[in-house]
Coordinates of C-alpha atoms and ligand atoms in Angstrom, one line a residue:
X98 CA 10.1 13.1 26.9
X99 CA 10.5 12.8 23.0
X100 CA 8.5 10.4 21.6
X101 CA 11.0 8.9 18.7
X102 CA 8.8 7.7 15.6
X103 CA 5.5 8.5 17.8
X104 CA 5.0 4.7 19.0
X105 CA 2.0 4.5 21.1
X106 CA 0.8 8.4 20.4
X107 CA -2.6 8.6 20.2
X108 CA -3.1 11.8 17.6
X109 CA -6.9 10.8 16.0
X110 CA -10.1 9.4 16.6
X111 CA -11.4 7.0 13.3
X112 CA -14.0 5.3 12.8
X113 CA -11.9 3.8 9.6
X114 CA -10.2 0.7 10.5
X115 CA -8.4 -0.4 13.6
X116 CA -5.5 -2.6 13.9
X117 CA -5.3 -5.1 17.1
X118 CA -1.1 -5.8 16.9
X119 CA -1.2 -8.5 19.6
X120 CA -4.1 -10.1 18.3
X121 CA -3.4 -10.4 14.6
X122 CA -6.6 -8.5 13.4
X123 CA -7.5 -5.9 11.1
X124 CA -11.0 -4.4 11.2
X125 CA -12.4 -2.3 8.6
X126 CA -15.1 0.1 9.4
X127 CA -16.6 -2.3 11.7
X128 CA -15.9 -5.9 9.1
X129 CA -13.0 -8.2 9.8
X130 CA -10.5 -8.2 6.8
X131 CA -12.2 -11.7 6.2
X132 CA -14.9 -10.6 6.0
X133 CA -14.2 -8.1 2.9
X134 CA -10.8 -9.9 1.5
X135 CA -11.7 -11.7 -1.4
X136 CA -16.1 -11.1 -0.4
X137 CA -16.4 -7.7 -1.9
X138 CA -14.9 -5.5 -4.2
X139 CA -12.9 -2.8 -4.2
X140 CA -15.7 -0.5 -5.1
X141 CA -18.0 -1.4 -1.9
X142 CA -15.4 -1.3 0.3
X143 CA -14.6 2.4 -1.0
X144 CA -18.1 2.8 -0.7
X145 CA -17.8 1.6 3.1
X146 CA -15.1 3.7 3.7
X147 CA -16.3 7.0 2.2
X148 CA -20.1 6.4 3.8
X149 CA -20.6 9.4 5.8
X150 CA -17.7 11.6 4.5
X151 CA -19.3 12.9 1.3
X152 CA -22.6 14.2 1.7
X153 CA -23.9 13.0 -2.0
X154 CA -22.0 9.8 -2.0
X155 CA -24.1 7.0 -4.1
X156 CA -25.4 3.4 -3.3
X157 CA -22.5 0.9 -4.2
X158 CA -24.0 0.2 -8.0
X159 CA -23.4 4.0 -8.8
X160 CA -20.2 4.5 -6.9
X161 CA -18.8 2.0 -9.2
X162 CA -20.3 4.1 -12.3
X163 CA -19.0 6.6 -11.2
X164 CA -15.3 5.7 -10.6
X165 CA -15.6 3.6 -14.0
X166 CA -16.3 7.7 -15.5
X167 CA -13.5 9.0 -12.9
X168 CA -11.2 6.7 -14.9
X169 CA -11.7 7.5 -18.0
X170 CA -11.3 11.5 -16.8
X171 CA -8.2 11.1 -15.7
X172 CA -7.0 9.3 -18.3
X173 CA -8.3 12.3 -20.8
X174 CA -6.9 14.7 -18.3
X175 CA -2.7 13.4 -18.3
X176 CA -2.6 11.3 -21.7
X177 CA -0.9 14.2 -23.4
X178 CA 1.5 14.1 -21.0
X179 CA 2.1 10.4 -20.3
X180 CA 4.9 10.0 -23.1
X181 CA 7.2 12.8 -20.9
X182 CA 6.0 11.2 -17.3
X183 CA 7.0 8.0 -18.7
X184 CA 10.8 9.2 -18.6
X185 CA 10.9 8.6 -14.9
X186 CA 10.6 6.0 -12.8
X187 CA 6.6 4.2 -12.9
X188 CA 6.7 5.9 -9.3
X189 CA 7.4 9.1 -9.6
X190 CA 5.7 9.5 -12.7
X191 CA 2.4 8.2 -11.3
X192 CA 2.9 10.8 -8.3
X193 CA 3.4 13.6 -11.0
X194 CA 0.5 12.4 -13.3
X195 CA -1.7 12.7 -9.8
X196 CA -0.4 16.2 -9.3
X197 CA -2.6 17.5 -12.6
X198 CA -5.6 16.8 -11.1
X199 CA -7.6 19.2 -8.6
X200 CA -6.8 20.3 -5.2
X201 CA -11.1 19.9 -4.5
X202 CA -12.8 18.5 -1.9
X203 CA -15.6 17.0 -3.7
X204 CA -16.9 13.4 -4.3
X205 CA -15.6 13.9 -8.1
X206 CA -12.2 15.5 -6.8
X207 CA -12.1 12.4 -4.6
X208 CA -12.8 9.8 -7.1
X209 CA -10.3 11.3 -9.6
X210 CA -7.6 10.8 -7.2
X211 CA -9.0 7.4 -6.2
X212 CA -9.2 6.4 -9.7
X213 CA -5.3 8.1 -10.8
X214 CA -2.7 5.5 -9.7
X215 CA -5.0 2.5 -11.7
X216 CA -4.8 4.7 -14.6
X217 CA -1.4 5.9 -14.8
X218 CA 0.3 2.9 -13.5
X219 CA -0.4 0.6 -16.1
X220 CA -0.3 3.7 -19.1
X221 CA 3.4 4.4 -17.6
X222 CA 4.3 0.2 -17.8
X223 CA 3.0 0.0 -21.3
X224 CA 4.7 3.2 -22.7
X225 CA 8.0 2.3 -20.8
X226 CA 8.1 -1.0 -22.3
X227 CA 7.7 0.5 -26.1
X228 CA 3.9 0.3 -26.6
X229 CA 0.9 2.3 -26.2
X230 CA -1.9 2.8 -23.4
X231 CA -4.9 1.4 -23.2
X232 CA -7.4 3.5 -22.2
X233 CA -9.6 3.1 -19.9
X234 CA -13.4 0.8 -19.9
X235 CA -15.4 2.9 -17.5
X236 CA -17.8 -0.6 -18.3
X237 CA -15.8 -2.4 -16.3
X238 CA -15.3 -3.2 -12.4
X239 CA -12.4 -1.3 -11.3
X240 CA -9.9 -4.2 -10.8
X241 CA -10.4 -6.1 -13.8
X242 CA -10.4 -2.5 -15.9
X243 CA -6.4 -2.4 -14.1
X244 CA -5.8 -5.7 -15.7
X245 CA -7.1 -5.4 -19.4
X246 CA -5.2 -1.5 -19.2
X247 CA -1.8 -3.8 -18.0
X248 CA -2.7 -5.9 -21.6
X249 CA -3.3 -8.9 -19.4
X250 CA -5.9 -11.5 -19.6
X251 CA -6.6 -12.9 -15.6
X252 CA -6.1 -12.4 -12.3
X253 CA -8.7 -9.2 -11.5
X254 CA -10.3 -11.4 -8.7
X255 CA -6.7 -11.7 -6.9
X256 CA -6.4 -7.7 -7.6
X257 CA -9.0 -7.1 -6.8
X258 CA -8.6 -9.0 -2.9
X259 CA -5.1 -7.0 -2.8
X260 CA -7.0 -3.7 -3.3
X261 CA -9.1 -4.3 -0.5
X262 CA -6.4 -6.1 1.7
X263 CA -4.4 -3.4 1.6
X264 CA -7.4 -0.3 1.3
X265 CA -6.9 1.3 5.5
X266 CA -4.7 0.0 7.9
X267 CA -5.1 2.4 10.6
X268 CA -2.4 5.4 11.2
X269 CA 0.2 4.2 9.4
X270 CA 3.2 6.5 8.5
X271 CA 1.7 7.5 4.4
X272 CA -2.1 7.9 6.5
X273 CA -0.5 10.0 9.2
X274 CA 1.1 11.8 6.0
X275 CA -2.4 12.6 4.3
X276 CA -4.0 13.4 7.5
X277 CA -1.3 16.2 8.4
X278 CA -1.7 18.0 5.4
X279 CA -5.5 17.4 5.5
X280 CA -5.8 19.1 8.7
X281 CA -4.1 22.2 7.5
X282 CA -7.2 22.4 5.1
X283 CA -5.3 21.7 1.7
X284 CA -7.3 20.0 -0.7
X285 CA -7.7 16.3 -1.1
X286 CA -4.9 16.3 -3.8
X287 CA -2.1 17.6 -1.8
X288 CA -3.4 14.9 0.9
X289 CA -2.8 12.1 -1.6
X290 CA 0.4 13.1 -2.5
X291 CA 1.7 13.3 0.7
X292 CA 0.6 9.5 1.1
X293 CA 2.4 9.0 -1.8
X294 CA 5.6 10.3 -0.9
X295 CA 5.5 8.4 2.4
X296 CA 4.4 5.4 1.2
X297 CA 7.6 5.4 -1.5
X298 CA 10.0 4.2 1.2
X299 CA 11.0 0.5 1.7
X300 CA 10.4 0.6 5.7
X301 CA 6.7 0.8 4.2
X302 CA 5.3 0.3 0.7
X303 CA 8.7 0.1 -0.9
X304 CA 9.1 -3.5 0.2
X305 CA 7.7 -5.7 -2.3
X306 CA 10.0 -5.1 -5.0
X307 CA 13.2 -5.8 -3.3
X308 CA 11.1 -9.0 -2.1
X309 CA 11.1 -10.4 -6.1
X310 CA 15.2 -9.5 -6.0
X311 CA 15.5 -11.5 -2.2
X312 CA 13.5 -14.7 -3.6
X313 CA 15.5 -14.7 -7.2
X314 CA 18.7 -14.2 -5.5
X315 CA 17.9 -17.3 -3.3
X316 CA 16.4 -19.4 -6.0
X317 CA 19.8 -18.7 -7.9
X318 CA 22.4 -19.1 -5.1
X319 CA 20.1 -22.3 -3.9
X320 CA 20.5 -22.5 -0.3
X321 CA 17.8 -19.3 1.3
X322 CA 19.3 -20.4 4.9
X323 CA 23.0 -19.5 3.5
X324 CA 21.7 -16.2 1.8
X325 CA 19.3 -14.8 4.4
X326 CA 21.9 -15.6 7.3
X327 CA 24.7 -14.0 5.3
X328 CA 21.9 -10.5 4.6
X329 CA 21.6 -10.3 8.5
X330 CA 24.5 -10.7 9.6
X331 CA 25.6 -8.0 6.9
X332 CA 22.9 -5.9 9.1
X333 CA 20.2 -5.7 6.1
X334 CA 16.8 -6.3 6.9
X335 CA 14.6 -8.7 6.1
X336 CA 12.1 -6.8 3.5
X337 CA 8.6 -8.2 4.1
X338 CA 9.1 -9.4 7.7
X339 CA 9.0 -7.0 10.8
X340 CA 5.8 -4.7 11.6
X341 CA 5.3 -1.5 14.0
X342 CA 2.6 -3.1 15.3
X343 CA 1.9 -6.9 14.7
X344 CA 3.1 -8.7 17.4
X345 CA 1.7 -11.8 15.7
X346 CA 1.5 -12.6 12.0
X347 CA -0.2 -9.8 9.6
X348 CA -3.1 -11.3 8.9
X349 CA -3.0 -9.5 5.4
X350 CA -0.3 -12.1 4.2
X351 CA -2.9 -14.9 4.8
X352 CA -5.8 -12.9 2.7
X353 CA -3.3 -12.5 -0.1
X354 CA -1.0 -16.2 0.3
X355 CA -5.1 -17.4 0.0
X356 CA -5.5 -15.4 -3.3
X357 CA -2.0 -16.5 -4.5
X358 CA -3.1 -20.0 -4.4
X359 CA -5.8 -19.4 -6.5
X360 CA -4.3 -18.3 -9.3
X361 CA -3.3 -20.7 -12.3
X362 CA 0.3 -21.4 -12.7
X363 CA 1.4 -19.8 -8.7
X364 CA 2.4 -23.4 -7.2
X365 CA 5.9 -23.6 -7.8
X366 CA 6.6 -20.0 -6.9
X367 CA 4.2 -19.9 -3.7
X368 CA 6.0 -23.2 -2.6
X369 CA 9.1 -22.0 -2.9
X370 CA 8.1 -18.4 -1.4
X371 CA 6.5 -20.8 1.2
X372 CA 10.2 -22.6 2.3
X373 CA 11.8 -18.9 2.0
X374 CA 9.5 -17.8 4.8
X375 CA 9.9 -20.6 7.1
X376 CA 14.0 -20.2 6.7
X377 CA 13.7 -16.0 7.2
X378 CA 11.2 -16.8 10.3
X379 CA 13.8 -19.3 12.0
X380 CA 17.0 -16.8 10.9
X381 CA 15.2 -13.8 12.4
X382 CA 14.6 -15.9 15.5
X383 CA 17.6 -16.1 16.0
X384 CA 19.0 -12.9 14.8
X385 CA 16.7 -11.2 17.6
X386 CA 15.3 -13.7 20.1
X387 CA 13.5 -11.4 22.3
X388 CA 11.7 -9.5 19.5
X389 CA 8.7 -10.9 17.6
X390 CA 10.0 -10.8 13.9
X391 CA 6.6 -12.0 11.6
X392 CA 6.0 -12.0 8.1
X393 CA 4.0 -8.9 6.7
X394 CA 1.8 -8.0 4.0
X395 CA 4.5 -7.1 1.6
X396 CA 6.0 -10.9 1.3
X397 CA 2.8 -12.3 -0.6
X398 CA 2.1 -8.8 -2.2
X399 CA 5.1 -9.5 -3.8
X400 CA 3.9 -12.9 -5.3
X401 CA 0.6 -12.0 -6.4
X402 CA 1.3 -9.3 -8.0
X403 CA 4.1 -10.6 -10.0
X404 CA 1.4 -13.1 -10.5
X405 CA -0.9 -10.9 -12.0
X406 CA 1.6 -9.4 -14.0
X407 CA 3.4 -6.1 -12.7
X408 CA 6.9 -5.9 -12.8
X409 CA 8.6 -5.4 -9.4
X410 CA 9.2 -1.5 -10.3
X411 CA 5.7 -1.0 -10.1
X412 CA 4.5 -3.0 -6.5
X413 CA 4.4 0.4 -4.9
X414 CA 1.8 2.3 -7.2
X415 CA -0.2 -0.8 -7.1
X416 CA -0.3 -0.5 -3.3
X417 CA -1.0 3.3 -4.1
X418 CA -4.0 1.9 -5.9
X419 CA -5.6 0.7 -2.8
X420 CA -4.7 3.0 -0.1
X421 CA -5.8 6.1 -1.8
X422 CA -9.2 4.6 -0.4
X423 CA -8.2 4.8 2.9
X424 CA -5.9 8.3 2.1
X425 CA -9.0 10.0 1.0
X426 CA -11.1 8.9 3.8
X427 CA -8.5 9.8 6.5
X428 CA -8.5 12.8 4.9
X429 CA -11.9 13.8 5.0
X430 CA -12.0 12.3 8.3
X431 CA -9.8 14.6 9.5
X432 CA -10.7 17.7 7.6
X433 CA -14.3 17.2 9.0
X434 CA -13.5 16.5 12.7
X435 CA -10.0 17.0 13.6
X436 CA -7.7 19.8 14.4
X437 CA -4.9 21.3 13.0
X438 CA -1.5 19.0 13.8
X439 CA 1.6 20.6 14.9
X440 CA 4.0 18.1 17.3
X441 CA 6.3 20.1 19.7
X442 CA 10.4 19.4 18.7
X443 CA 12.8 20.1 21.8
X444 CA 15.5 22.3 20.4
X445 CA 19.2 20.8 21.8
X446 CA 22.8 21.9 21.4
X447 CA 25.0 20.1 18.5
X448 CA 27.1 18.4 21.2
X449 CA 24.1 16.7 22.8
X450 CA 23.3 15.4 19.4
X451 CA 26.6 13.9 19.1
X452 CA 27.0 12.8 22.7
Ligands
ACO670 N1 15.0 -7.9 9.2 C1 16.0 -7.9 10.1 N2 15.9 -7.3 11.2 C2 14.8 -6.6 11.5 C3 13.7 -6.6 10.6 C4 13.8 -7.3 9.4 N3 12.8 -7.3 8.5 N4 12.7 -5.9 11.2 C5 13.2 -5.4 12.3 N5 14.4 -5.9 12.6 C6 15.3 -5.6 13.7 C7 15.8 -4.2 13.6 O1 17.0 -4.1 13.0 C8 15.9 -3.8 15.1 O2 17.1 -4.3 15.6 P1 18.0 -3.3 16.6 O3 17.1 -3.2 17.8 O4 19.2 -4.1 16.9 O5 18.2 -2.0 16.0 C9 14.8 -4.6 15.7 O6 14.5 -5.7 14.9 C10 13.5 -3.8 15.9 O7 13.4 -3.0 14.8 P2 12.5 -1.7 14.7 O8 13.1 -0.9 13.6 O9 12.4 -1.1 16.0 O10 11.2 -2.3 14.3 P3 10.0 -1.4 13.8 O11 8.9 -2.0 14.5 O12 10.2 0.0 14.0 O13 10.1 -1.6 12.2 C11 9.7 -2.3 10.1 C12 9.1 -2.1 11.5 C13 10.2 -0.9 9.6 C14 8.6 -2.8 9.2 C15 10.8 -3.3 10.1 O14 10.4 -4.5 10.6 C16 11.5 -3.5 8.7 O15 12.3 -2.7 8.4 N6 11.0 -4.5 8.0 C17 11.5 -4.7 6.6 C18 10.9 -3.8 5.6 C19 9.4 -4.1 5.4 O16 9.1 -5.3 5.3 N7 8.6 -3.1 5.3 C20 7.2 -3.2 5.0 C21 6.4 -3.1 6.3 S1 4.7 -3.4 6.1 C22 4.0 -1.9 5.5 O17 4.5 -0.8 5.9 C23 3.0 -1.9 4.6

């Protein structure tokens, strides 16, 4: 029997996170994401994740030293090269700035790569848009570092909540990624950048930017029930509805809808995002009654960080920004205690292919 896109395989044991799809919950390392969302930073939840996985991994206080230092290392490491990276898309030339850094396995190696997507990310955006990097504030807490690197003034707290909304989320295709190629023994580089490349497609982190095009297409043609009927029926998919395995809401849209509303200035754009869902939940009802069709994490990613101040180009290295967290554990995880991953394929003729 061939088990197409692996739905219900059971490949690992973690003790990272665990997602419950017909209850709505998300559980991190024993917390609920209510628990951490918005409560801690992204630095203690690293620190909650990576407990156990690096044998001289700090108390939470030093961790955050230390990724403040990891920073401004890998900022030192790629700035020569940032004006060429900067030629390519913010994506791809984050993923190649990562690629300088070390294929290791140690707690350094790991915060490098932890630390690489929040530095090149907002290096890339500043020289792409004609200016110059800021570097890094190894000072500062991680999020709020992202934000003053970006040249903006506000909204760490909210990007910081996004970092640890979307920090593990279980086996998910870029965390299946980093785990295959951790349990070949590579280093935790070539783990990361598998993660990367996975996440880059809009069935999974590629979502959020097309979001911003969906809700300014809708706020220009006026009517969302006209536009989102007319995308379906044109078979295009909803992008930020839909999940592998919610069978309920994601209850990271709530953690990040709750941080959108806290920032100055959101209301008019949340309220409308807010009458967009309703009409895309009611069209997808219809469009495919016996399927449970339930906005994700990517429809209020999309608001809150155009709210903090990325442009849409860049949602998916922000996402990259928090999931290394979970990448890197995964990866040790599996390194540590798994065992080498090699699926069978069944070999069939050309005309059973077509038939
Ligand atoms: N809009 C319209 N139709 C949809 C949507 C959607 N957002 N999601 C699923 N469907 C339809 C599919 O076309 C399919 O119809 P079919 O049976 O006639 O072919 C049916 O619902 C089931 O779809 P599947 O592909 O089996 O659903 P799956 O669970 O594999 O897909 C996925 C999940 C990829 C997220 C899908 O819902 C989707 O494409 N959503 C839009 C993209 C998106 O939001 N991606 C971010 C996901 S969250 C994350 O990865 C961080």
């Amino acid at each position: 029997m061939i088990h197409n896109g692996l739905d219900d395989i059971i490949v690992a044991a973690t003790v990272l996170s665990d997602v419950d799809g017909a209850a709505g919950q998300l559980v991190i390392r024993g917390h609920s994401l209510d628990e951490l969302a918005g409560r801690q930073s992204f630095e203690q939840v690293l620190h909650l994740l990576w407990q156990g996985f690096f044998p001289d991994l700090p108390d939470p206080a030093a961790l955050t030293a230390r990724l403040g230092t990891a920073r401004a290392e890998v900022y030192a490491a790629t700035a020569a090269l940032l004006p060429q990276l900067a030629r390519r898309p913010v994506y791809d030339a984050m993923r190649a700035g990562a690629a300088l850094l070390g294929d290791g396995t140690t707690l350094d190696d790991a915060l490098r790569l932890a630390a690489a997507p929040a530095v090149l990310t907002p290096a890339l955006l500043r020289l792409q848009a004609g200016g110059t990097p800021l570097p890094p504030d190894p000072a500062l807490g991680h999020a709020a570092d992202v934000v003053r690197m970006l040249g903006r003034d506000g909204g760490a707290a909210a990007l910081d909540t996004y970092l640890v909304t979307v920090c593990d989320h279980g086996l998910n295709a870029s965390t299946f990624a980093a785990r295959v190629v951790a349990s070949t023994q590579a280093g935790l580089m070539s783990s990361v950048l598998a993660g990367l490349g996975a996440l880059k497609g809009p069935l999974h982190g590629g979502a959020p930017g097309p979001i911003i095009t969906m809700l300014d297409e809708i706020a220009a043609e006026g009517d969302a029930r006209r536009w989102l009927e007319r995308a379906v029926h044109d078979g295009e998919r909803l992008m930020g509805f839909g999940h592998r395995i919610y069978r309920t809401r994601d209850p990271r849209a709530d953690a990040l809808k709750a941080a959108v509303a806290k920032l100055p200035k959101s209301a008019g754009r949340l309220a409308f995002a807010e009458a967009v869902e309703r009409e895309a939940l009611a069209v997808l009802a219809a469009h495919k009654p016996g399927r449970v069709l339930q906005t994700n994490v990517e429809f209020y990613t999309a608001l809150l960080l155009e709210a903090v101040g990325f442009p849409a180009e860049a949602f998916t290295a922000v996402f990259a920004m928090g999931r290394v967290a979970g990448w890197l554990a995964h990866a040790r995880e599996q390194a540590l205690t798994g065992r080498l991953i090699r699926p069978q394929s069944v070999y069939v003729s050309e005309e059973q292919v077509a038939a």
